[in-house]
Structure formats: C-alpha cells, structure tokens
Coordinates of C-alpha atoms and ligand atoms in Angstrom, one line a residue:
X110 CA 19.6 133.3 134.0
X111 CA 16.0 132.6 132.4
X112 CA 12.8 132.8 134.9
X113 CA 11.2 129.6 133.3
X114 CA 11.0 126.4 135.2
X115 CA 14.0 123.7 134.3
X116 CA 13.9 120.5 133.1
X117 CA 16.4 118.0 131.2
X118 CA 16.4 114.7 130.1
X119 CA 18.7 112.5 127.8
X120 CA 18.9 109.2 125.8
X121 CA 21.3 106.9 125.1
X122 CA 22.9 107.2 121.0
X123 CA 21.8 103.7 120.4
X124 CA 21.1 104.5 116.5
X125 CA 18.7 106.4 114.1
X126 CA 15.2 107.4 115.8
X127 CA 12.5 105.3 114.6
X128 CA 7.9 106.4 115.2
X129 CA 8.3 105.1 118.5
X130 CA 10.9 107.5 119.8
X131 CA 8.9 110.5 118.1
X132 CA 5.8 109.9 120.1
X133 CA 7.0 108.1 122.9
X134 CA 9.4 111.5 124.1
X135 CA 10.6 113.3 121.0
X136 CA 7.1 115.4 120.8
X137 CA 7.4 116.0 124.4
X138 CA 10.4 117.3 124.1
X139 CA 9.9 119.5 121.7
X140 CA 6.7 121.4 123.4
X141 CA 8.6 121.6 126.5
X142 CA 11.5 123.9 125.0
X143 CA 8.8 126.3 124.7
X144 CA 7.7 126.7 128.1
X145 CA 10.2 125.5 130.4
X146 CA 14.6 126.3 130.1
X147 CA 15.3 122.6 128.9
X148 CA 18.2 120.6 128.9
X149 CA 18.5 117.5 126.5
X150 CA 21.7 115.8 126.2
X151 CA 23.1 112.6 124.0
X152 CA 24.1 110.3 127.2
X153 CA 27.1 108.5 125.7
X154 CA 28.2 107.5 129.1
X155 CA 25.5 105.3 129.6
X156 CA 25.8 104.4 126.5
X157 CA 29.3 102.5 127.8
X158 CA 27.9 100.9 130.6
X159 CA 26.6 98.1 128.8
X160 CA 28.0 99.1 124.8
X161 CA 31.6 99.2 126.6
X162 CA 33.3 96.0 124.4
X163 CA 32.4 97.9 121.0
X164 CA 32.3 101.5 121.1
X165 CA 32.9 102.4 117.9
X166 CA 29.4 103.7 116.9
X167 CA 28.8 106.1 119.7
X168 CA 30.9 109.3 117.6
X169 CA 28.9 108.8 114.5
X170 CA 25.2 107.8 116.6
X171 CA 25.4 110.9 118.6
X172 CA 26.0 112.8 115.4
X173 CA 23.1 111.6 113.9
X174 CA 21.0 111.5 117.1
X175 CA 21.4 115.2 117.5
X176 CA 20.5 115.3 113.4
X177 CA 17.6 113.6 114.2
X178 CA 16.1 115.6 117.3
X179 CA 17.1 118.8 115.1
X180 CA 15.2 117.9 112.0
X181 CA 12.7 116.6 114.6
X182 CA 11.7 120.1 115.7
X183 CA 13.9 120.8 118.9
X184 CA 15.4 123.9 118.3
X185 CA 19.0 124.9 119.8
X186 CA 18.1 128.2 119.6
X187 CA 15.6 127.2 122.6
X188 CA 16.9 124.4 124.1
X189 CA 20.3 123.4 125.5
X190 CA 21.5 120.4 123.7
X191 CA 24.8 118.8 124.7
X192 CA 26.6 116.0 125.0
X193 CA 27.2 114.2 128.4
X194 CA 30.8 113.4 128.4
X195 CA 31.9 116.4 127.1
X196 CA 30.7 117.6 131.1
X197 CA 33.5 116.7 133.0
X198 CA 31.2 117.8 135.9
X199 CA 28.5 115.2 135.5
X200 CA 31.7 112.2 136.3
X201 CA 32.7 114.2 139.0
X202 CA 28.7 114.8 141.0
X203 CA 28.7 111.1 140.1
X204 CA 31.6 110.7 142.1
X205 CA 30.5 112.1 144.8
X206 CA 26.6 111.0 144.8
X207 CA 28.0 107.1 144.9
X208 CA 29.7 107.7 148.4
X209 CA 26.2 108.0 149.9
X210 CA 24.2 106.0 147.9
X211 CA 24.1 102.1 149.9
X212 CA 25.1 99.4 147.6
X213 CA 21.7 98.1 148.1
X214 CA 19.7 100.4 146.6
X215 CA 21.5 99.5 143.3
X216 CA 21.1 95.9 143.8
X217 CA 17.6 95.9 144.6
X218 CA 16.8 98.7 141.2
X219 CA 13.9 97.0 139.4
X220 CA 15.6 97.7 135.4
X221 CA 19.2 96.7 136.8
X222 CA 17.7 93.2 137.8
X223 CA 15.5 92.4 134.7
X224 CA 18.1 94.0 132.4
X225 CA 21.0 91.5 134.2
X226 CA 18.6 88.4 133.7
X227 CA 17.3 89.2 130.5
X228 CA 20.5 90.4 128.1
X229 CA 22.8 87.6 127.7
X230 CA 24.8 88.7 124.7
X231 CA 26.4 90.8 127.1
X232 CA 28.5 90.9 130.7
X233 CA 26.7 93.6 132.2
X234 CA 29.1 92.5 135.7
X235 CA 30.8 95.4 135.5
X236 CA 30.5 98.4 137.9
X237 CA 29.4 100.8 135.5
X238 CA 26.4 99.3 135.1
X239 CA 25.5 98.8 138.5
X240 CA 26.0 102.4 138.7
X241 CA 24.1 103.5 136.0
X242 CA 21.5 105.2 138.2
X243 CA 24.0 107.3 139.8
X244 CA 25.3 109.0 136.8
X245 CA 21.5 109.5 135.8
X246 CA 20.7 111.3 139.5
X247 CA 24.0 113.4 138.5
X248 CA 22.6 114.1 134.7
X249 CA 19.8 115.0 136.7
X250 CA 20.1 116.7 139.9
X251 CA 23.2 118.7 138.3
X252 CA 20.7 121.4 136.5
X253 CA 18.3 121.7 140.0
X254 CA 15.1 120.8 137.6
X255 CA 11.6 120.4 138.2
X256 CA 10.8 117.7 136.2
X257 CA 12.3 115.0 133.9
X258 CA 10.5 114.5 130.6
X259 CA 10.7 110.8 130.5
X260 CA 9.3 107.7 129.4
X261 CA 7.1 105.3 131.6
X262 CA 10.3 102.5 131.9
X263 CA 12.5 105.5 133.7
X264 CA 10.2 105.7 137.1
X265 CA 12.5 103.2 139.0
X266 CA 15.8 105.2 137.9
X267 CA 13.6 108.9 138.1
X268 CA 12.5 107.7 141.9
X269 CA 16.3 106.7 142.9
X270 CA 17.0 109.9 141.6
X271 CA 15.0 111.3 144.5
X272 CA 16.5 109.2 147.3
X273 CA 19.6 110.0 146.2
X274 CA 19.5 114.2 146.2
X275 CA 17.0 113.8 149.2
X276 CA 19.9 111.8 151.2
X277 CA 22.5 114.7 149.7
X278 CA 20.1 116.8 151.2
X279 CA 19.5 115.2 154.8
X280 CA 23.3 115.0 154.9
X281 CA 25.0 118.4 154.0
X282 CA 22.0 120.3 153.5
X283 CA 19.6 121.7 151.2
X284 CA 20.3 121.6 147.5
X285 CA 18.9 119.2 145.2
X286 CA 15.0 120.1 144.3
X287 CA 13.0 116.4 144.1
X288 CA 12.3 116.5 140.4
X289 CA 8.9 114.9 139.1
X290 CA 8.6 112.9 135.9
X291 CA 6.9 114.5 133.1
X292 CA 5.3 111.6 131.6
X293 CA 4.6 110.8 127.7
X294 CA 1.4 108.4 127.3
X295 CA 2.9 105.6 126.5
X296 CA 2.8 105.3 122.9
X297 CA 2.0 102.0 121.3
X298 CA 4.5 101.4 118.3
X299 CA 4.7 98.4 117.6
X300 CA 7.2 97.0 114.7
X301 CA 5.7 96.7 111.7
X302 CA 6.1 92.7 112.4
X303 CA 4.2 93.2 115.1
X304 CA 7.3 92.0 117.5
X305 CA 9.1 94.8 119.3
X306 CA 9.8 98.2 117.2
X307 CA 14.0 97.7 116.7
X308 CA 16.9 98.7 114.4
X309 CA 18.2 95.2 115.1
X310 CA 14.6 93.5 113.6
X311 CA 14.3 96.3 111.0
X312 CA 10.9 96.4 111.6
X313 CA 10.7 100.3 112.4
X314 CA 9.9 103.5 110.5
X315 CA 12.8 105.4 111.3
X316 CA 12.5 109.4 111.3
X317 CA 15.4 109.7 108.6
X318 CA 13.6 106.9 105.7
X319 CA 12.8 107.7 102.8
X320 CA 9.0 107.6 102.2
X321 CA 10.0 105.7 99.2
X322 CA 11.4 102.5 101.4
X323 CA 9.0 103.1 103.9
X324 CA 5.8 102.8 101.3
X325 CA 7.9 99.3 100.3
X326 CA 7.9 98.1 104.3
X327 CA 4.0 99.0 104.7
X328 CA 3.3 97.1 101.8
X329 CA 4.8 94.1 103.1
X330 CA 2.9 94.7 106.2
X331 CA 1.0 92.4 108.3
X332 CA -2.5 93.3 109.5
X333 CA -5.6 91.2 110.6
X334 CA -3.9 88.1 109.6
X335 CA -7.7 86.4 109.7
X336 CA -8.3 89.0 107.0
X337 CA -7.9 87.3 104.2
X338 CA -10.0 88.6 101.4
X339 CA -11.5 92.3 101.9
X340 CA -14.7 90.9 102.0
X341 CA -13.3 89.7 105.5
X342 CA -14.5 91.8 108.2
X343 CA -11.3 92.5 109.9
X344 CA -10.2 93.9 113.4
X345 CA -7.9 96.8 114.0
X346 CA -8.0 96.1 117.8
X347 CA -5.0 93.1 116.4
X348 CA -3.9 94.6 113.8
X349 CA -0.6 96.0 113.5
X350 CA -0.9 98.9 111.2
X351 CA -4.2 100.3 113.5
X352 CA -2.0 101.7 116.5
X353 CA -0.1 103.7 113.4
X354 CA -3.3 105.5 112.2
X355 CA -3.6 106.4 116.3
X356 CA -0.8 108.1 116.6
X357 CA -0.9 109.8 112.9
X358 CA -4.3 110.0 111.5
X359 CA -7.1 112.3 112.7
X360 CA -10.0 111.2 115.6
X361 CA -12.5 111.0 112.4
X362 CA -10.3 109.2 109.9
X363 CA -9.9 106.4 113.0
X364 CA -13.3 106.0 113.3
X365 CA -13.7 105.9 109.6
X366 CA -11.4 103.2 109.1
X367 CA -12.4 101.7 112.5
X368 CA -15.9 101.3 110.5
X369 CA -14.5 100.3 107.2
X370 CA -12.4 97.4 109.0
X371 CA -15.3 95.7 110.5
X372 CA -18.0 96.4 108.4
X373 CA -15.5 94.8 105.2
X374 CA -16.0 98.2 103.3
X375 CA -12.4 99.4 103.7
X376 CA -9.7 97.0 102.2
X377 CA -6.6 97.0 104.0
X378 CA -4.6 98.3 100.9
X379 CA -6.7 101.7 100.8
X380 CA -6.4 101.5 104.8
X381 CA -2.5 101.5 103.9
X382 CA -2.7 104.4 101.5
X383 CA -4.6 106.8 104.0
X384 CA -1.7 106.1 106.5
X385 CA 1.0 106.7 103.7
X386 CA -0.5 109.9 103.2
X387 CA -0.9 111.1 106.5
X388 CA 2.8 109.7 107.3
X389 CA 4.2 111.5 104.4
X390 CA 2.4 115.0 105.6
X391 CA 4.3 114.2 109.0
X392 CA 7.4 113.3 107.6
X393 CA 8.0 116.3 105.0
X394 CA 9.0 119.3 107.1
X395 CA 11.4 116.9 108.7
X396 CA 12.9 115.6 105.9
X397 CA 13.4 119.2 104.9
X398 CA 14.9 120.3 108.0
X399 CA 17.4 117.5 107.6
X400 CA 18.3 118.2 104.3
X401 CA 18.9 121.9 105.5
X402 CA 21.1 120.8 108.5
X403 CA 22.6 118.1 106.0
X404 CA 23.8 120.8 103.7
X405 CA 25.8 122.7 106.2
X406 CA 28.5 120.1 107.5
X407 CA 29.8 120.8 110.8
X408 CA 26.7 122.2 112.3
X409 CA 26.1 119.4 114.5
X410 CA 29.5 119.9 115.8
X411 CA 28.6 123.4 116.3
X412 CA 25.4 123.0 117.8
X413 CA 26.9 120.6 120.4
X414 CA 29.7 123.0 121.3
X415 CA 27.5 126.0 121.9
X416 CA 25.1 123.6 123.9
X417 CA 28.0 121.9 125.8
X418 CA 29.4 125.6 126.9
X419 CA 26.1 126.5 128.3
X420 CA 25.3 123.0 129.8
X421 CA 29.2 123.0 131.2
X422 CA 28.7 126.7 133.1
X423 CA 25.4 125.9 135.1
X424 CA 27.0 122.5 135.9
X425 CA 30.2 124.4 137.1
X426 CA 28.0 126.3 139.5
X427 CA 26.5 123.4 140.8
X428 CA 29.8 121.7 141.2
X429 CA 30.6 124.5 143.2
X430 CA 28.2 124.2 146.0
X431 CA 28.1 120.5 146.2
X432 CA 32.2 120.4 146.6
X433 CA 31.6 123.0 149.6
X434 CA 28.9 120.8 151.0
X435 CA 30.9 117.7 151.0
X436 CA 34.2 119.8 152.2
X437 CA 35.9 120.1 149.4
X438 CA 36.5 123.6 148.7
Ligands
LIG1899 N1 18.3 106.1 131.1 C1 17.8 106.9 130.0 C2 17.4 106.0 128.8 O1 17.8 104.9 128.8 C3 18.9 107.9 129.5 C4 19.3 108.9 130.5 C5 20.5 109.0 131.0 C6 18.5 109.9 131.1 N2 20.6 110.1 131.9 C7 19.3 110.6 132.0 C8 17.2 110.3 130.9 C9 18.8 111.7 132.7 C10 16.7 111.4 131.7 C11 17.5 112.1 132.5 O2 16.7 106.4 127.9

C-alpha cells in the first residue's frame, strides 16, 4: 500500500462542470493526486437525498462528470476515481455510524437548516437528507485520510465528520484519524449575469463549451453597467467579467487592465478579447483530452471499474475492523 498521505473527497453529479468548479476544487484536486494517494468519487447517493423524485440524470451526469475531471487533468493512472454506490461498504459504515450519532447533531447542522428553509421546489422531509452528513463521515472516515480537499461551504459537514469518528473512537476504540479540510480560496465566479454561476440560469462557462458559444455568451456580457461609452472610466471592482481575468489572466495583465478600466484607455470589448484569449489557452488541452477520451467509448466505464475495485478493497479492510469493533464479526 502506497507510503503517501491519503485524502478523498467527492461531489454530487449535478451536471456539466462549469469555471467555478475548476477553480473552486477541480485544480486542487488535481495537484493533490501528485503528492498525496487520493480518493475522488462521483457521490450519487447524495445525489438522491434531495434529487430522489427524478433520478433519471444521475447514470448519464456521472458519466460525464468523470469526463469532465478526466479531460480536467485528474489522471486515473494517479488517483482512485470511483463511484459511491458502486461501494456497498460506504451504505453499510453509514449504517453503523447513525447508531451513535444523536439525532440532534443532525437537526442542529448549519447546511441541513438553511438548505430546509431555503429550497422549496423540493420535500427535503425525508430521512435521507437528514442523514446526509452521515454517509459523508462514512465517504470519509472509510479511507482513514488526513485531509478532505473541499470547498469553504463543507466545514459544517467536514467538522461532524470529526465528532462522529471521534465518538466511534471514544466508544470502541481507536480507528478513525480526525481528518482536516484542505481548503481551495474561495474562488469568485460569478455567472456571467452577475447572479449565481448555474446550469439552471445558463449563465456559466462550462469546461466542455465550445469556445465558439462561449465567445457568443462574453459578448453578451455585462460589465460596469455605468460604463456606457469607453470614454467612461469604468470599475472592475463591480464588474462582472474582472473576477474572470483573476482567476485566468496573469498578475500584470490584471493590473494592465485594472489601469485601462479606470483611466478610459481600455474599452471593455478589447478587455473581452484579452480574456477570450487567455480562456481559449486554458481551455485547449482540455478540449483535447476530451476529444481523446471521447473517441474511445467505454473508457469511462472502464475507468470507474478499475477505480471502484481499488476504492471497494481498502473499504473492505476498513469494514473489517469497524464490524469487529462494534461486535459484529
Ligand atoms: N457534500 C459534498 C458536496 O455537496 C459531496 C460529498 C459527499 C463529499 N461525500 C463527500 C465531499 C465526502 C467530500 C468528502 O459537494
């Protein structure tokens, strides 16, 4: 078994992978497979918990989930990537992990509250949901990790995590390590209509767009809107196509266009080219990795099954010693 330190994390197949998803844990991802024995999986479970009326997209949105992390950059040859419910074992530690978590610390989880309050297209009443953060401390504490490369809004879930295994621990002994987060900066991605980045809006740049539709979107683009003529100093502090160039264009072009903006030199149709250009740079090696992975059909399925045998024999270990803990063998 490798020497490295472990980590794993997952994400919910809720459709294609759009800038935001790239910076915000994608990257971090993908330098992490170099240095630590990393887990990523597709968590179609959770998926259900609130998706459970209409499941019909989860086959196809893992498929193209795992397309997208591949063409991304993470590499299965260095990574384990699997799929969650093809791991019997992660139902079965969830099992067991919800006879000693209280009912209370469920009730009282931060997300579970504001997620009940604010989605009302949906009847999140049902006991999966409430129970979502057990299945994640099983996804978790399952592979004995380190750390969980996550974003900011997964704290509350990553901390129950904690109690949880540490309660295992107090209980039937030592076996869960407490695993830290491994943070991505926030990354501010905002949709290009300046509301919330989402496939529902269509106001994303998703990973797997053409530049071609994406050049179309940016053109349509708001940004100062008290910009009106380019003689109009303008402010990329609230504009919406600024926090792009952050994330993709180099430390001097920001300041260059930084300049431009409010000195009226740079118009904001040339500001939209240098992004273009710098987004296409990005883009390219990905869209050739797709159209690599694209022309082999079935290697998505294959991918999954070699990381789902891997993923499936550490968890079996694991299952082994908790089952003996809590006097099942
Ligand atoms: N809750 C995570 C999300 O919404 C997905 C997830 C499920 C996860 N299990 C996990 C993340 C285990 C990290 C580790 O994105």
């Amino acid at each position: 078994m490798s020497q490295k330190p472990r980590t794993v994390s997952g994400m919910r197949p809720t459709g294609p992978l759009h800038l935001g998803h790239y910076f915000g844990v994608i990257k971090n991802w993908i330098a992490l497979q170099d240095t630590e024995d990393a887990y990523f999986f597709v968590a179609d479970w959770h998926a259900l918990t609130s998706d459970y009326a209409d499941p019909s997209n989860i086959g196809h949105n893992t498929e193209a989930m795992v397309l997208d992390w591949v063409s991304s950059g993470l590499d299965p040859e260095k990574c384990v990537i699997f799929r969650q419910s093809r791991i019997k074992e992660h139902a079965e530690l969830s099992l067991l992990l919800s006879m000693i978590t209280p009912l209370s610390w469920l009730e009282r989880n931060p997300t579970y509250k504001e997620q009940l309050q604010q989605i009302s297209n949906k009847d999140l009443g049902n006991a999966g949901f409430l129970c979502y953060p057990v299945l994640m401390a099983a996804d978790i504490l399952m592979y004995l990790p380190h750390g969980v490369p996550v974003g900011e809004d997964q704290l509350p879930h990553l901390e129950l995590t904690r109690e949880i295994g540490r309660r295992f621990n107090y209980l039937y002994g030592d076996l869960f390590p407490e695993p830290q987060a491994l943070l991505t900066p926030a990354a501010k991605c905002p949709g290009l209509d300046g509301r919330k980045m989402s496939k529902s809006y269509n106001n994303g740049i998703f990973l797997s767009e053409s530049i071609d539709e994406i050049s179309k979107k940016i053109a349509k683009m708001y940004t100062d809107p008290a910009r009106k003529r380019i003689s109009d100093p303008g402010n990329p502090d609230i504009c919406n196509l600024f926090p792009y160039h952050v994330l993709l264009s180099s430390p001097e072009e920001q300041n260059e266009i930084r300049l431009g903006c409010t000195s009226a030199t740079l118009g904001c149709v040339e500001c939209k080219k240098i992004f273009l250009r710098n987004l296409k740079a990005f883009l390219e090696p990905l869209h050739e990795r797709r159209a690599a992975l694209e022309a082999r059909p079935g290697c998505v399925a294959e991918i999954l099954d070699a990381g789902n045998a891997r993923a499936r024999k550490f968890a079996a270990a694991t299952m082994e010693k908790a089952r003996a803990m809590m006097g099942l063998d």
